PDB file of C-alpha atoms in Angstrom:
ATOM      1  CA  MET A   1       4.693 -42.436 -55.437  1.00 43.00           C
ATOM      2  CA  MET A   2       2.407 -44.085 -52.796  1.00 41.00           C
ATOM      3  CA  ILE A   3       4.960 -43.325 -50.030  1.00 45.00           C
ATOM      4  CA  ARG A   4       5.123 -39.675 -51.107  1.00 42.00           C
ATOM      5  CA  VAL A   5       1.322 -39.309 -50.961  1.00 37.00           C
ATOM      6  CA  ALA A   6       1.178 -41.039 -47.565  1.00 37.00           C
ATOM      7  CA  SER A   7       3.976 -38.801 -46.266  1.00 39.00           C
ATOM      8  CA  LEU A   8       2.158 -35.655 -47.434  1.00 36.00           C
ATOM      9  CA  ALA A   9      -1.061 -36.831 -45.829  1.00 38.00           C
ATOM     10  CA  VAL A  10       0.676 -37.466 -42.489  1.00 36.00           C
ATOM     11  CA  ALA A  11       2.396 -34.081 -42.650  1.00 39.00           C
ATOM     12  CA  GLY A  12      -0.933 -32.401 -43.292  1.00 40.00           C
ATOM     13  CA  VAL A  13      -2.593 -34.113 -40.318  1.00 36.00           C
ATOM     14  CA  LEU A  14       0.333 -33.206 -38.037  1.00 37.00           C
ATOM     15  CA  ALA A  15       0.210 -29.561 -39.188  1.00 39.00           C
ATOM     16  CA  LEU A  16      -3.509 -29.352 -38.395  1.00 38.00           C
ATOM     17  CA  ALA A  17      -2.969 -30.983 -34.989  1.00 38.00           C
ATOM     18  CA  GLY A  18      -0.220 -28.447 -34.255  1.00 39.00           C
ATOM     19  CA  VAL A  19      -2.581 -25.549 -35.051  1.00 37.00           C
ATOM     20  CA  ALA A  20      -5.267 -26.976 -32.756  1.00 37.00           C
ATOM     21  CA  VAL A  21      -2.785 -27.327 -29.867  1.00 42.00           C
ATOM     22  CA  ALA A  22      -1.305 -23.875 -30.383  1.00 44.00           C
ATOM     23  CA  SER A  23      -4.707 -22.231 -30.233  1.00 49.00           C
ATOM     24  CA  HIS A  24      -5.338 -23.444 -26.627  1.00 51.00           C
ATOM     25  CA  LYS A  25      -8.765 -24.693 -27.736  1.00 68.00           C
ATOM     26  CA  GLY A  26     -11.015 -25.080 -24.709  1.00 78.00           C
ATOM     27  CA  ALA A  27      -8.548 -23.264 -22.452  1.00 87.00           C
ATOM     28  CA  LYS A  28      -9.165 -20.082 -20.509  1.00 89.00           C
ATOM     29  CA  VAL A  29      -6.548 -17.506 -21.425  1.00 92.00           C
ATOM     30  CA  TYR A  30      -5.802 -14.537 -19.170  1.00 93.00           C
ATOM     31  CA  LYS A  31      -3.448 -11.662 -20.129  1.00 96.00           C
ATOM     32  CA  ALA A  32      -2.043  -8.677 -18.218  1.00 98.00           C
ATOM     33  CA  GLU A  33       0.034  -5.597 -18.842  1.00 98.00           C
ATOM     34  CA  LEU A  34       2.543  -5.189 -16.037  1.00 98.00           C
ATOM     35  CA  ASP A  35       3.047  -1.612 -14.883  1.00 98.00           C
ATOM     36  CA  PRO A  36       5.353  -0.079 -12.294  1.00 98.00           C
ATOM     37  CA  VAL A  37       3.962   0.029  -8.773  1.00 97.00           C
ATOM     38  CA  ALA A  38       5.851   3.171  -7.685  1.00 96.00           C
ATOM     39  CA  VAL A  39       4.040   6.424  -8.410  1.00 95.00           C
ATOM     40  CA  GLY A  40       5.717   8.242 -11.284  1.00 96.00           C
ATOM     41  CA  ALA A  41       7.962   5.289 -12.232  1.00 96.00           C
ATOM     42  CA  THR A  42       8.286   4.303 -15.864  1.00 97.00           C
ATOM     43  CA  ALA A  43       9.907   0.908 -15.301  1.00 97.00           C
ATOM     44  CA  PRO A  44       9.714  -2.026 -14.974  1.00 98.00           C
ATOM     45  CA  THR A  45       6.977  -2.927 -17.432  1.00 98.00           C
ATOM     46  CA  GLY A  46       5.942  -6.141 -19.077  1.00 98.00           C
ATOM     47  CA  LYS A  47       3.330  -8.715 -19.979  1.00 98.00           C
ATOM     48  CA  ALA A  48       1.938 -11.861 -18.403  1.00 98.00           C
ATOM     49  CA  LYS A  49      -0.163 -14.674 -19.796  1.00 97.00           C
ATOM     50  CA  LEU A  50      -1.893 -17.463 -17.903  1.00 94.00           C
ATOM     51  CA  VAL A  51      -3.383 -20.439 -19.721  1.00 93.00           C
ATOM     52  CA  ASP A  52      -5.869 -22.543 -17.711  1.00 90.00           C
ATOM     53  CA  SER A  53      -6.579 -25.782 -19.544  1.00 89.00           C
ATOM     54  CA  LYS A  54      -7.674 -29.256 -18.467  1.00 85.00           C
ATOM     55  CA  LYS A  55      -4.186 -30.724 -18.241  1.00 82.00           C
ATOM     56  CA  ASN A  56      -1.597 -28.033 -18.864  1.00 86.00           C
ATOM     57  CA  ASN A  57      -1.797 -24.903 -16.782  1.00 93.00           C
ATOM     58  CA  LYS A  58       0.964 -22.400 -17.357  1.00 95.00           C
ATOM     59  CA  VAL A  59       1.920 -18.837 -16.735  1.00 97.00           C
ATOM     60  CA  LYS A  60       4.612 -16.729 -18.417  1.00 98.00           C
ATOM     61  CA  VAL A  61       5.970 -13.298 -17.702  1.00 98.00           C
ATOM     62  CA  LYS A  62       8.148 -10.986 -19.805  1.00 98.00           C
ATOM     63  CA  VAL A  63       9.558  -7.923 -18.065  1.00 98.00           C
ATOM     64  CA  LYS A  64      11.836  -5.077 -19.173  1.00 98.00           C
ATOM     65  CA  GLY A  65      13.475  -2.233 -17.306  1.00 98.00           C
ATOM     66  CA  LEU A  66      15.114  -4.456 -14.656  1.00 98.00           C
ATOM     67  CA  THR A  67      18.630  -4.281 -13.244  1.00 98.00           C
ATOM     68  CA  PRO A  68      20.920  -6.492 -15.375  1.00 98.00           C
ATOM     69  CA  GLY A  69      22.001  -9.699 -13.616  1.00 98.00           C
ATOM     70  CA  MET A  70      19.433  -9.467 -10.809  1.00 98.00           C
ATOM     71  CA  THR A  71      16.912 -12.260 -10.153  1.00 98.00           C
ATOM     72  CA  TYR A  72      13.447 -11.074  -9.262  1.00 98.00           C
ATOM     73  CA  PRO A  73      10.809 -12.971  -7.259  1.00 97.00           C
ATOM     74  CA  TRP A  74       7.436 -13.153  -9.065  1.00 98.00           C
ATOM     75  CA  HIS A  75       4.146 -14.990  -8.706  1.00 96.00           C
ATOM     76  CA  VAL A  76       0.430 -15.089  -9.418  1.00 95.00           C
ATOM     77  CA  HIS A  77      -2.003 -13.874  -6.785  1.00 94.00           C
ATOM     78  CA  GLU A  78      -5.656 -14.783  -6.390  1.00 92.00           C
ATOM     79  CA  GLY A  79      -8.017 -11.827  -6.743  1.00 89.00           C
ATOM     80  CA  GLY A  80      -8.241  -9.426  -9.608  1.00 90.00           C
ATOM     81  CA  THR A  81      -6.425  -6.533  -7.956  1.00 93.00           C
ATOM     82  CA  CYS A  82      -2.885  -5.360  -7.465  1.00 93.00           C
ATOM     83  CA  ALA A  83      -3.512  -3.574  -4.158  1.00 88.00           C
ATOM     84  CA  PRO A  84      -3.830  -5.421  -1.914  1.00 86.00           C
ATOM     85  CA  PRO A  85      -2.993  -8.696  -3.603  1.00 85.00           C
ATOM     86  CA  GLY A  86      -4.656 -11.920  -2.527  1.00 88.00           C
ATOM     87  CA  PRO A  87      -2.925 -15.149  -1.600  1.00 91.00           C
ATOM     88  CA  ILE A  88      -0.170 -16.523  -3.878  1.00 93.00           C
ATOM     89  CA  VAL A  89      -1.319 -19.281  -6.243  1.00 92.00           C
ATOM     90  CA  GLY A  90       0.957 -21.974  -4.884  1.00 91.00           C
ATOM     91  CA  VAL A  91       0.247 -24.665  -7.481  1.00 92.00           C
ATOM     92  CA  PHE A  92       2.670 -22.940  -9.862  1.00 94.00           C
ATOM     93  CA  GLU A  93       5.576 -23.274  -7.417  1.00 93.00           C
ATOM     94  CA  PRO A  94       8.379 -23.320  -8.068  1.00 94.00           C
ATOM     95  CA  TYR A  95       8.059 -20.246 -10.252  1.00 96.00           C
ATOM     96  CA  GLY A  96      10.828 -20.043 -12.858  1.00 96.00           C
ATOM     97  CA  GLU A  97      13.711 -17.689 -12.268  1.00 96.00           C
ATOM     98  CA  LEU A  98      13.172 -14.182 -13.586  1.00 98.00           C
ATOM     99  CA  THR A  99      16.787 -13.068 -14.173  1.00 98.00           C
ATOM    100  CA  ALA A 100      17.476  -9.884 -16.116  1.00 98.00           C
ATOM    101  CA  ASN A 101      19.895 -10.079 -19.028  1.00 98.00           C
ATOM    102  CA  ALA A 102      22.425  -7.367 -19.931  1.00 98.00           C
ATOM    103  CA  ALA A 103      19.630  -5.248 -21.456  1.00 98.00           C
ATOM    104  CA  GLY A 104      17.480  -5.476 -18.301  1.00 98.00           C
ATOM    105  CA  ASN A 105      14.949  -7.859 -19.917  1.00 98.00           C
ATOM    106  CA  ALA A 106      13.776 -11.141 -18.404  1.00 98.00           C
ATOM    107  CA  SER A 107      11.176 -13.854 -18.967  1.00 98.00           C
ATOM    108  CA  ALA A 108      10.121 -16.802 -16.862  1.00 98.00           C
ATOM    109  CA  ARG A 109       7.530 -19.563 -16.781  1.00 97.00           C
ATOM    110  CA  ALA A 110       5.721 -21.770 -14.318  1.00 97.00           C
ATOM    111  CA  LYS A 111       3.357 -24.661 -14.811  1.00 95.00           C
ATOM    112  CA  SER A 112       1.004 -26.887 -12.898  1.00 93.00           C
ATOM    113  CA  ASP A 113      -1.244 -29.898 -13.574  1.00 88.00           C
ATOM    114  CA  ALA A 114      -3.752 -28.744 -10.946  1.00 83.00           C
ATOM    115  CA  PHE A 115      -5.318 -25.312 -11.035  1.00 81.00           C
ATOM    116  CA  GLU A 116      -8.583 -23.987  -9.611  1.00 77.00           C
ATOM    117  CA  THR A 117     -10.251 -20.925 -11.043  1.00 70.00           C
ATOM    118  CA  ALA A 118     -10.449 -18.062  -8.553  1.00 75.00           C
ATOM    119  CA  ASP A 119     -12.244 -14.729  -8.773  1.00 81.00           C
ATOM    120  CA  GLY A 120      -9.526 -13.081 -10.856  1.00 88.00           C
ATOM    121  CA  TYR A 121      -5.722 -13.040 -10.742  1.00 93.00           C
ATOM    122  CA  SER A 122      -2.853 -10.605 -10.675  1.00 96.00           C
ATOM    123  CA  VAL A 123       0.881 -11.016 -11.282  1.00 97.00           C
ATOM    124  CA  ASN A 124       3.505  -9.321  -9.104  1.00 96.00           C
ATOM    125  CA  VAL A 125       7.212  -8.860  -9.711  1.00 98.00           C
ATOM    126  CA  HIS A 126       9.110  -8.025  -6.491  1.00 97.00           C
ATOM    127  CA  ASP A 127      12.254  -6.146  -5.683  1.00 97.00           C
ATOM    128  CA  PRO A 128      15.022  -8.737  -5.094  1.00 96.00           C
ATOM    129  CA  VAL A 129      16.253  -6.745  -2.112  1.00 95.00           C
ATOM    130  CA  PRO A 130      14.417  -7.234   1.234  1.00 95.00           C
ATOM    131  CA  PRO A 131      11.728  -6.372   2.156  1.00 95.00           C
ATOM    132  CA  ASN A 132      10.925  -7.553  -1.451  1.00 95.00           C
ATOM    133  CA  ASP A 133       8.196  -5.007  -2.110  1.00 95.00           C
ATOM    134  CA  PRO A 134       6.252  -5.320  -5.390  1.00 96.00           C
ATOM    135  CA  ILE A 135       7.791  -3.248  -8.188  1.00 98.00           C
ATOM    136  CA  ALA A 136       5.454  -4.213 -11.072  1.00 98.00           C
ATOM    137  CA  CYS A 137       1.934  -5.588 -11.180  1.00 98.00           C
ATOM    138  CA  GLY A 138      -0.827  -6.389 -13.658  1.00 98.00           C
ATOM    139  CA  VAL A 139      -4.348  -7.798 -13.392  1.00 97.00           C
ATOM    140  CA  LEU A 140      -4.887 -10.871 -15.571  1.00 95.00           C
ATOM    141  CA  GLU A 141      -8.051 -10.488 -17.614  1.00 94.00           C
ATOM    142  CA  ARG A 142      -9.674 -13.324 -19.485  1.00 89.00           C
ATOM    143  CA  LYS A 143      -9.550 -12.872 -23.254  1.00 78.00           C
ATOM    144  CA  GLY A 144     -12.026 -14.174 -25.791  1.00 66.00           C
ATOM    145  CA  PRO A 145     -11.419 -15.379 -29.356  1.00 57.00           C
ATOM    146  CA  GLN A 146     -11.262 -11.809 -30.712  1.00 45.00           C
ATOM    147  CA  GLY A 147      -9.291 -10.523 -27.754  1.00 46.00           C
ATOM    148  CA  GLU A 148     -12.146  -8.860 -25.901  1.00 48.00           C
ATOM    149  CA  ALA A 149     -12.163  -9.056 -22.099  1.00 49.00           C
ATOM    150  CA  LYS A 150     -14.608 -11.712 -20.842  1.00 47.00           C
ATOM    151  CA  GLY A 151     -14.349 -11.091 -17.109  1.00 46.00           C
ATOM    152  CA  HIS A 152     -13.520 -13.742 -14.610  1.00 41.00           C
ATOM    153  CA  ASP A 153     -15.596 -16.936 -14.312  1.00 40.00           C
TER     154      ASP A 153
END
């Protein structure tokens, strides 16, 4: 009986710790909707999320409407604009491969242990064929606890 109570107590503590980690407590979270760059285009589209915390900095993209089997270059830019984008945030290199599956969907991640806050960010997905022009872009906006935009610190 004592072992069962101790096991339940440990499980409860671990569950609470997992919730605290999953909430990114103390982290700055930025989100973006990725839209096509070409005027009149309806694809590709997607989402991006950047989490800026003290030790684990990560960015993730999910894109749909890509050519199946193709691998697309992507990265985060400094500056809160898609045109013209600022310098690439190099601390996330190498950026994970963004390879479209048979349905034309892809996701990729990148992480860094060093990250400096700039005056906004954007995410670009580029055409895999030279000259590798941007085909989708979104401005990352900081989100608060209720999801409202907080601006860029």
